[in-house]
Coordinates of C-alpha atoms and ligand atoms in Angstrom, one line a residue:
M1 CA 122.0 102.7 96.5
T2 CA 122.5 101.7 100.1
K3 CA 123.8 105.1 101.1
T4 CA 120.7 106.9 99.8
R5 CA 118.4 104.9 102.0
T6 CA 117.0 107.1 104.6
P7 CA 117.4 106.0 108.2
V8 CA 114.2 105.4 110.1
A9 CA 113.3 104.8 113.7
I10 CA 111.4 101.7 114.7
A11 CA 109.4 100.7 117.8
D12 CA 108.1 97.1 118.1
G13 CA 105.4 95.7 120.4
R14 CA 102.4 93.3 120.4
A15 CA 98.8 93.9 119.7
F16 CA 95.7 91.8 119.0
G17 CA 97.7 88.5 119.5
G18 CA 100.3 89.6 116.9
S19 CA 103.1 91.9 116.1
L20 CA 103.0 95.7 116.2
R21 CA 105.5 97.9 114.5
V22 CA 105.7 101.7 114.3
I23 CA 108.2 103.5 112.1
V24 CA 108.8 107.2 111.8
T25 CA 111.1 109.1 109.5
H26 CA 112.1 111.6 112.3
E27 CA 113.7 109.6 115.1
P28 CA 112.9 112.1 117.9
D29 CA 109.1 111.6 117.2
L30 CA 109.2 107.8 117.8
A31 CA 108.0 107.8 121.4
A32 CA 105.1 110.2 120.7
A33 CA 104.1 108.3 117.6
K34 CA 104.2 105.0 119.4
S35 CA 102.0 106.2 122.3
A36 CA 99.4 107.6 119.9
V37 CA 99.3 104.2 118.2
D38 CA 99.1 102.4 121.5
E39 CA 96.1 104.5 122.5
I40 CA 94.2 103.6 119.4
V41 CA 95.1 99.9 119.7
Q42 CA 93.8 99.9 123.3
A43 CA 90.6 101.6 122.3
V44 CA 89.9 99.2 119.5
D45 CA 90.7 96.2 121.7
L46 CA 88.2 97.4 124.3
A47 CA 85.6 98.1 121.5
A48 CA 86.0 95.1 119.3
N49 CA 88.0 92.2 120.7
R50 CA 85.7 89.2 120.6
F51 CA 87.9 87.3 123.1
R52 CA 87.4 89.9 125.8
E53 CA 84.2 89.5 127.8
D54 CA 84.3 93.1 128.7
S55 CA 84.5 94.4 125.1
E56 CA 81.6 96.3 123.6
L57 CA 81.5 93.7 120.8
S58 CA 81.0 90.9 123.3
R59 CA 78.1 92.9 124.9
V60 CA 76.5 93.4 121.5
N61 CA 76.8 89.7 120.6
A62 CA 75.3 88.7 124.0
T63 CA 72.4 91.1 123.6
P64 CA 70.3 90.0 120.5
E65 CA 67.1 91.5 119.4
R66 CA 67.8 94.8 121.0
A67 CA 69.2 98.1 119.8
V68 CA 72.4 98.4 121.8
V69 CA 74.1 101.8 122.1
I70 CA 77.7 101.6 121.1
S71 CA 80.7 104.0 121.0
P72 CA 81.5 106.0 117.9
L73 CA 84.6 103.8 117.5
L74 CA 82.6 100.6 117.3
V75 CA 80.2 102.3 114.9
K76 CA 83.2 103.0 112.7
L77 CA 84.5 99.4 113.0
I78 CA 81.1 97.8 112.2
S79 CA 80.5 100.3 109.3
A80 CA 83.9 99.3 107.8
A81 CA 82.9 95.6 108.1
L82 CA 79.5 96.2 106.4
R83 CA 81.2 98.3 103.7
G84 CA 83.5 95.3 103.1
A85 CA 80.5 93.0 102.7
R86 CA 78.9 95.4 100.2
L87 CA 82.1 95.8 98.1
T88 CA 82.7 92.1 97.9
G89 CA 79.2 90.8 97.4
G90 CA 79.3 89.2 100.9
A91 CA 82.6 87.4 100.5
V92 CA 83.8 89.4 103.5
D93 CA 81.0 89.3 106.0
P94 CA 81.2 90.1 109.8
T95 CA 78.4 87.5 110.6
V96 CA 81.0 84.7 110.4
G97 CA 81.3 84.8 114.2
S98 CA 79.6 81.5 115.0
A99 CA 81.2 79.8 112.0
V100 CA 84.7 80.9 113.1
K101 CA 84.0 79.5 116.6
L102 CA 82.5 76.2 115.4
A103 CA 85.7 75.7 113.3
G104 CA 87.6 75.8 116.5
Y105 CA 89.0 79.4 116.6
D106 CA 87.3 80.3 119.8
A107 CA 90.1 81.9 121.8
D108 CA 93.1 84.1 121.3
F109 CA 95.0 82.2 118.6
A110 CA 97.9 81.4 121.0
A111 CA 95.4 79.5 123.1
V112 CA 93.8 77.5 120.3
P113 CA 95.2 73.9 120.4
R114 CA 97.0 73.1 117.2
D115 CA 95.6 69.5 117.2
G116 CA 92.5 68.0 118.7
M117 CA 89.7 65.5 118.4
A118 CA 87.5 65.5 115.3
I119 CA 84.7 68.0 115.3
E120 CA 81.5 67.8 113.3
L121 CA 81.8 70.1 110.3
I122 CA 78.3 71.0 109.0
V123 CA 77.8 73.0 105.8
S124 CA 75.6 75.9 106.6
R125 CA 75.5 79.4 105.1
I126 CA 76.3 82.1 107.5
P127 CA 73.4 84.5 108.5
G128 CA 74.7 87.3 106.3
W129 CA 75.6 90.9 106.9
Q130 CA 72.1 92.2 106.0
A131 CA 71.0 90.9 109.4
V132 CA 73.0 93.6 111.1
V133 CA 71.0 96.7 111.7
L134 CA 73.5 99.6 112.3
D135 CA 72.1 103.1 112.9
A136 CA 75.0 105.5 112.9
G137 CA 72.7 108.4 113.8
S138 CA 71.5 106.9 117.1
R139 CA 74.8 104.9 117.5
T140 CA 73.0 101.6 117.9
V141 CA 73.4 98.2 116.5
R142 CA 70.9 95.3 116.6
L143 CA 71.5 91.7 115.8
P144 CA 69.0 88.8 115.4
R145 CA 69.3 86.0 117.9
G146 CA 72.0 83.5 116.9
V147 CA 74.1 86.0 114.9
D148 CA 77.6 86.8 116.2
I149 CA 79.7 89.5 114.7
D150 CA 83.4 88.9 114.2
L151 CA 85.5 92.0 113.1
G152 CA 88.7 90.0 112.8
A153 CA 89.2 90.9 109.1
T154 CA 88.5 94.6 109.1
A155 CA 89.2 95.9 112.7
K156 CA 93.0 95.3 112.7
A157 CA 93.4 97.0 109.3
L158 CA 91.2 99.9 110.2
T159 CA 93.3 100.2 113.4
S160 CA 96.4 100.6 111.3
D161 CA 94.8 103.4 109.3
L162 CA 93.4 105.2 112.4
A163 CA 96.7 104.7 114.3
A164 CA 98.9 106.0 111.4
A165 CA 96.7 109.1 111.1
A166 CA 96.6 109.7 114.8
A167 CA 100.4 109.3 115.1
L168 CA 101.0 111.7 112.2
S169 CA 98.7 114.3 113.7
Q170 CA 100.4 113.9 117.1
I171 CA 103.9 114.5 115.7
G172 CA 102.9 116.9 112.9
R173 CA 105.8 116.2 110.5
G174 CA 107.5 113.5 108.5
G175 CA 106.1 110.1 107.8
V176 CA 104.6 107.2 109.8
L177 CA 104.1 103.5 109.1
V178 CA 102.0 101.3 111.4
S179 CA 102.0 97.5 110.9
L180 CA 99.7 95.3 112.9
G181 CA 100.6 91.7 112.1
G182 CA 101.5 92.8 108.6
D183 CA 98.4 94.9 107.9
I184 CA 100.2 98.2 107.1
A185 CA 99.1 101.8 106.8
V186 CA 101.3 104.7 106.1
A187 CA 100.7 108.5 106.5
G188 CA 102.6 111.7 105.9
E189 CA 105.8 112.2 103.9
P190 CA 107.4 108.8 103.0
P191 CA 111.1 108.2 102.9
P192 CA 112.5 109.2 99.4
E193 CA 112.5 105.5 98.3
G194 CA 109.0 105.0 99.7
W195 CA 108.1 102.6 102.4
L196 CA 109.8 99.3 101.6
I197 CA 107.8 96.2 102.5
Q198 CA 108.8 92.6 102.1
A199 CA 106.1 90.4 100.6
S200 CA 105.8 87.3 102.7
E201 CA 103.2 84.8 103.7
D202 CA 104.0 85.0 107.4
S203 CA 104.4 88.3 109.3
G204 CA 106.7 86.5 111.7
A205 CA 109.1 85.7 108.9
P206 CA 112.5 87.5 109.3
I207 CA 113.4 90.3 106.9
Q208 CA 115.7 88.5 104.3
E209 CA 118.0 89.7 101.7
G210 CA 116.8 89.1 98.1
Q211 CA 113.1 88.7 99.1
E212 CA 110.5 90.3 96.9
T213 CA 110.0 93.9 98.2
I214 CA 107.4 96.5 97.2
S215 CA 107.5 100.2 97.8
I216 CA 104.4 102.2 98.8
R217 CA 104.1 106.0 99.4
S218 CA 100.6 106.2 100.7
G219 CA 97.6 104.1 101.7
G220 CA 97.9 100.6 102.9
I221 CA 98.8 97.0 102.2
A222 CA 97.4 93.9 103.7
T223 CA 97.8 90.2 103.6
S224 CA 95.4 87.3 104.3
S225 CA 96.7 83.8 104.5
T226 CA 95.5 80.3 105.3
T227 CA 99.1 79.2 106.1
V228 CA 99.6 80.7 109.5
R229 CA 96.4 80.6 111.6
R230 CA 95.6 76.9 111.0
W231 CA 95.0 73.9 113.1
T232 CA 93.8 70.3 112.8
R233 CA 90.8 68.5 114.3
G234 CA 90.7 64.7 113.9
G235 CA 93.4 65.0 111.2
V236 CA 91.4 67.5 109.2
A237 CA 93.2 70.8 108.5
L238 CA 91.3 73.9 109.3
H239 CA 92.0 77.6 109.1
H240 CA 90.6 81.0 110.0
I241 CA 89.1 82.3 106.8
I242 CA 85.4 81.2 106.4
D243 CA 83.6 80.8 103.1
P244 CA 80.2 82.5 103.9
D245 CA 78.4 80.0 101.5
T246 CA 79.4 77.0 103.5
G247 CA 80.3 78.4 106.9
L248 CA 83.5 76.3 106.7
P249 CA 87.1 77.3 106.1
S250 CA 87.5 78.3 102.5
D251 CA 89.1 75.8 100.1
G252 CA 89.9 77.9 97.1
P253 CA 93.1 78.0 95.1
W254 CA 94.9 80.8 96.9
R255 CA 96.7 80.3 100.2
T256 CA 97.9 83.9 100.5
A257 CA 96.7 87.2 99.1
T258 CA 98.5 90.5 99.5
V259 CA 96.7 93.7 98.2
I260 CA 97.6 97.4 98.0
A261 CA 94.9 100.0 98.3
G262 CA 94.1 103.6 99.2
T263 CA 93.7 102.5 102.8
C264 CA 94.8 99.4 104.8
V265 CA 91.2 98.5 105.5
D266 CA 90.4 98.5 101.8
A267 CA 93.5 96.4 101.2
N268 CA 92.4 94.0 103.9
I269 CA 88.8 93.7 102.6
A270 CA 90.3 92.8 99.2
S271 CA 92.9 90.3 100.6
T272 CA 90.3 88.4 102.7
A273 CA 87.9 88.5 99.7
A274 CA 90.5 87.1 97.4
I275 CA 91.0 84.0 99.6
V276 CA 87.2 83.5 99.7
M277 CA 86.5 84.2 96.1
G278 CA 89.2 81.9 94.7
Q279 CA 89.5 82.0 90.9
A280 CA 86.9 84.7 90.7
A281 CA 89.1 87.0 92.7
I282 CA 91.3 87.7 89.6
E283 CA 88.5 89.4 87.7
W284 CA 87.2 91.2 90.8
L285 CA 90.7 92.5 91.8
E286 CA 91.4 93.6 88.2
G287 CA 88.0 95.3 88.1
S288 CA 88.7 97.1 91.4
R289 CA 92.2 98.2 90.0
L290 CA 94.0 96.9 93.1
P291 CA 97.5 95.6 92.7
A292 CA 97.6 92.1 94.2
R293 CA 100.0 89.2 94.7
L294 CA 98.4 85.8 95.1
V295 CA 100.2 82.7 96.1
D296 CA 98.5 79.4 95.0
R297 CA 98.5 76.2 96.9
T298 CA 101.6 75.0 95.1
G299 CA 103.5 78.2 96.1
S300 CA 103.3 79.8 92.6
V301 CA 103.0 83.5 92.7
H302 CA 100.5 85.4 90.5
R303 CA 100.8 89.1 90.2
L304 CA 98.0 91.3 88.9
G305 CA 96.5 94.8 88.8
G306 CA 99.9 96.4 88.2
W307 CA 101.8 94.6 91.0
P308 CA 105.4 94.8 89.7
K309 CA 107.3 91.8 88.4
P310 CA 110.0 90.7 90.8
S311 CA 112.6 92.1 88.4
E312 CA 111.0 95.5 88.8
S313 CA 110.7 95.3 92.5
T314 CA 113.1 96.8 94.9
F315 CA 115.4 94.4 96.6
V316 CA 116.5 95.3 100.1
S317 CA 119.6 94.4 101.9
Q318 CA 119.2 93.2 105.4
Q319 CA 122.0 95.3 106.7
T320 CA 120.7 98.6 105.3
H321 CA 117.1 98.2 105.9
R322 CA 114.7 96.7 108.3
Q323 CA 111.4 98.2 107.8
S324 CA 108.4 95.9 107.8
R325 CA 107.2 92.6 106.7
Q326 CA 104.0 91.2 105.5
H327 CA 101.7 88.8 107.3
Ligands
AMP1 P1 92.3 88.5 107.6 O1 93.5 87.8 108.2 O2 92.4 89.9 107.6 O3 91.9 87.9 106.3 O4 91.1 88.2 108.6 C1 90.7 86.9 108.9 C2 89.9 87.0 110.2 O5 88.6 87.6 109.9 C3 89.6 85.7 110.8 O6 90.5 85.4 111.8 C4 88.2 85.8 111.3 O7 88.2 86.4 112.6 C5 87.5 86.8 110.3 N1 86.9 86.1 109.2 C6 87.1 84.9 108.7 N2 86.4 84.7 107.6 C7 85.8 85.9 107.3 C8 85.0 86.3 106.2 N3 84.6 85.5 105.2 N4 84.6 87.6 106.2 C9 84.9 88.4 107.2 N5 85.7 88.1 108.3 C10 86.2 86.8 108.3
MG2 MG1 94.3 91.1 107.8

């Protein structure tokens, strides 16, 4: 079995405050694929990074009550976020911007202090995605005063999709995998055994022998978790996924959700939604026919929508294979 595993070429880097990994099936194409990916990552960063004052998104957030002309890329990113809101009944909603900041996530995560003084946590519904007026025709977006857009959930995943497609079209053969902090998109012809991905709650976790591993041949996979981007204020534990109903970090039964879908952005819409929806996510995921792996607060794993049982999963040896890991 080991011998039949196809060798792949891997380039690692950093993007959006997390890890970046590009894998190609044809080693000579690695540099070209990586530079196509880097180009997309930089473009998205300039369009949608809420921590950059010079990003288009910061300009939109700072210009309420006016139709602001934006780039085609930001139109795409905001459209994806609004699509996420529609598909999830508002569980995933880009108007969480102020709530995310009020909870303490107001800088690149590396710069967010892990402990701090108590903050006042006020229950308040977020403004809601219907407040965002996007006109793709005139390429404008208009926000009411007091509404901040945060594209943290969908932008990274859409970047993986766009970057995998751009890399494939650049190299014109074989297969490509792009992982941004564990939000993974693949394009082209996969290795014969598929793209093997270790299910994990933390994208920083090392690839380990005997870990549950899943194989995908197309589309994407994404993980949302409350276990990694978390901090405390006045002894109260907080994290980065906001329940739109309360404007506070969600407190449902799942601490980690991993979903497979036709694209990475759809997988990510579903994984973030699963954390917010809690118990109701089971029915929603099954209705959406998306394979999912949910980890509850005790660490128990729940597999649904056709996600294979561990006995059916592929187990990967560390020596033979180091592809990707989940976030
Ligand atoms: P993810 O890790 O893909 O689930 O995305 C989480 C990120 O999306 C957070 O760091 C926030 O920037 C943003 N976010 C938090 N809560 C929500 C929500 N309910 N809907 C949309 N985006 C959210
Ligand atoms: Mg994600």
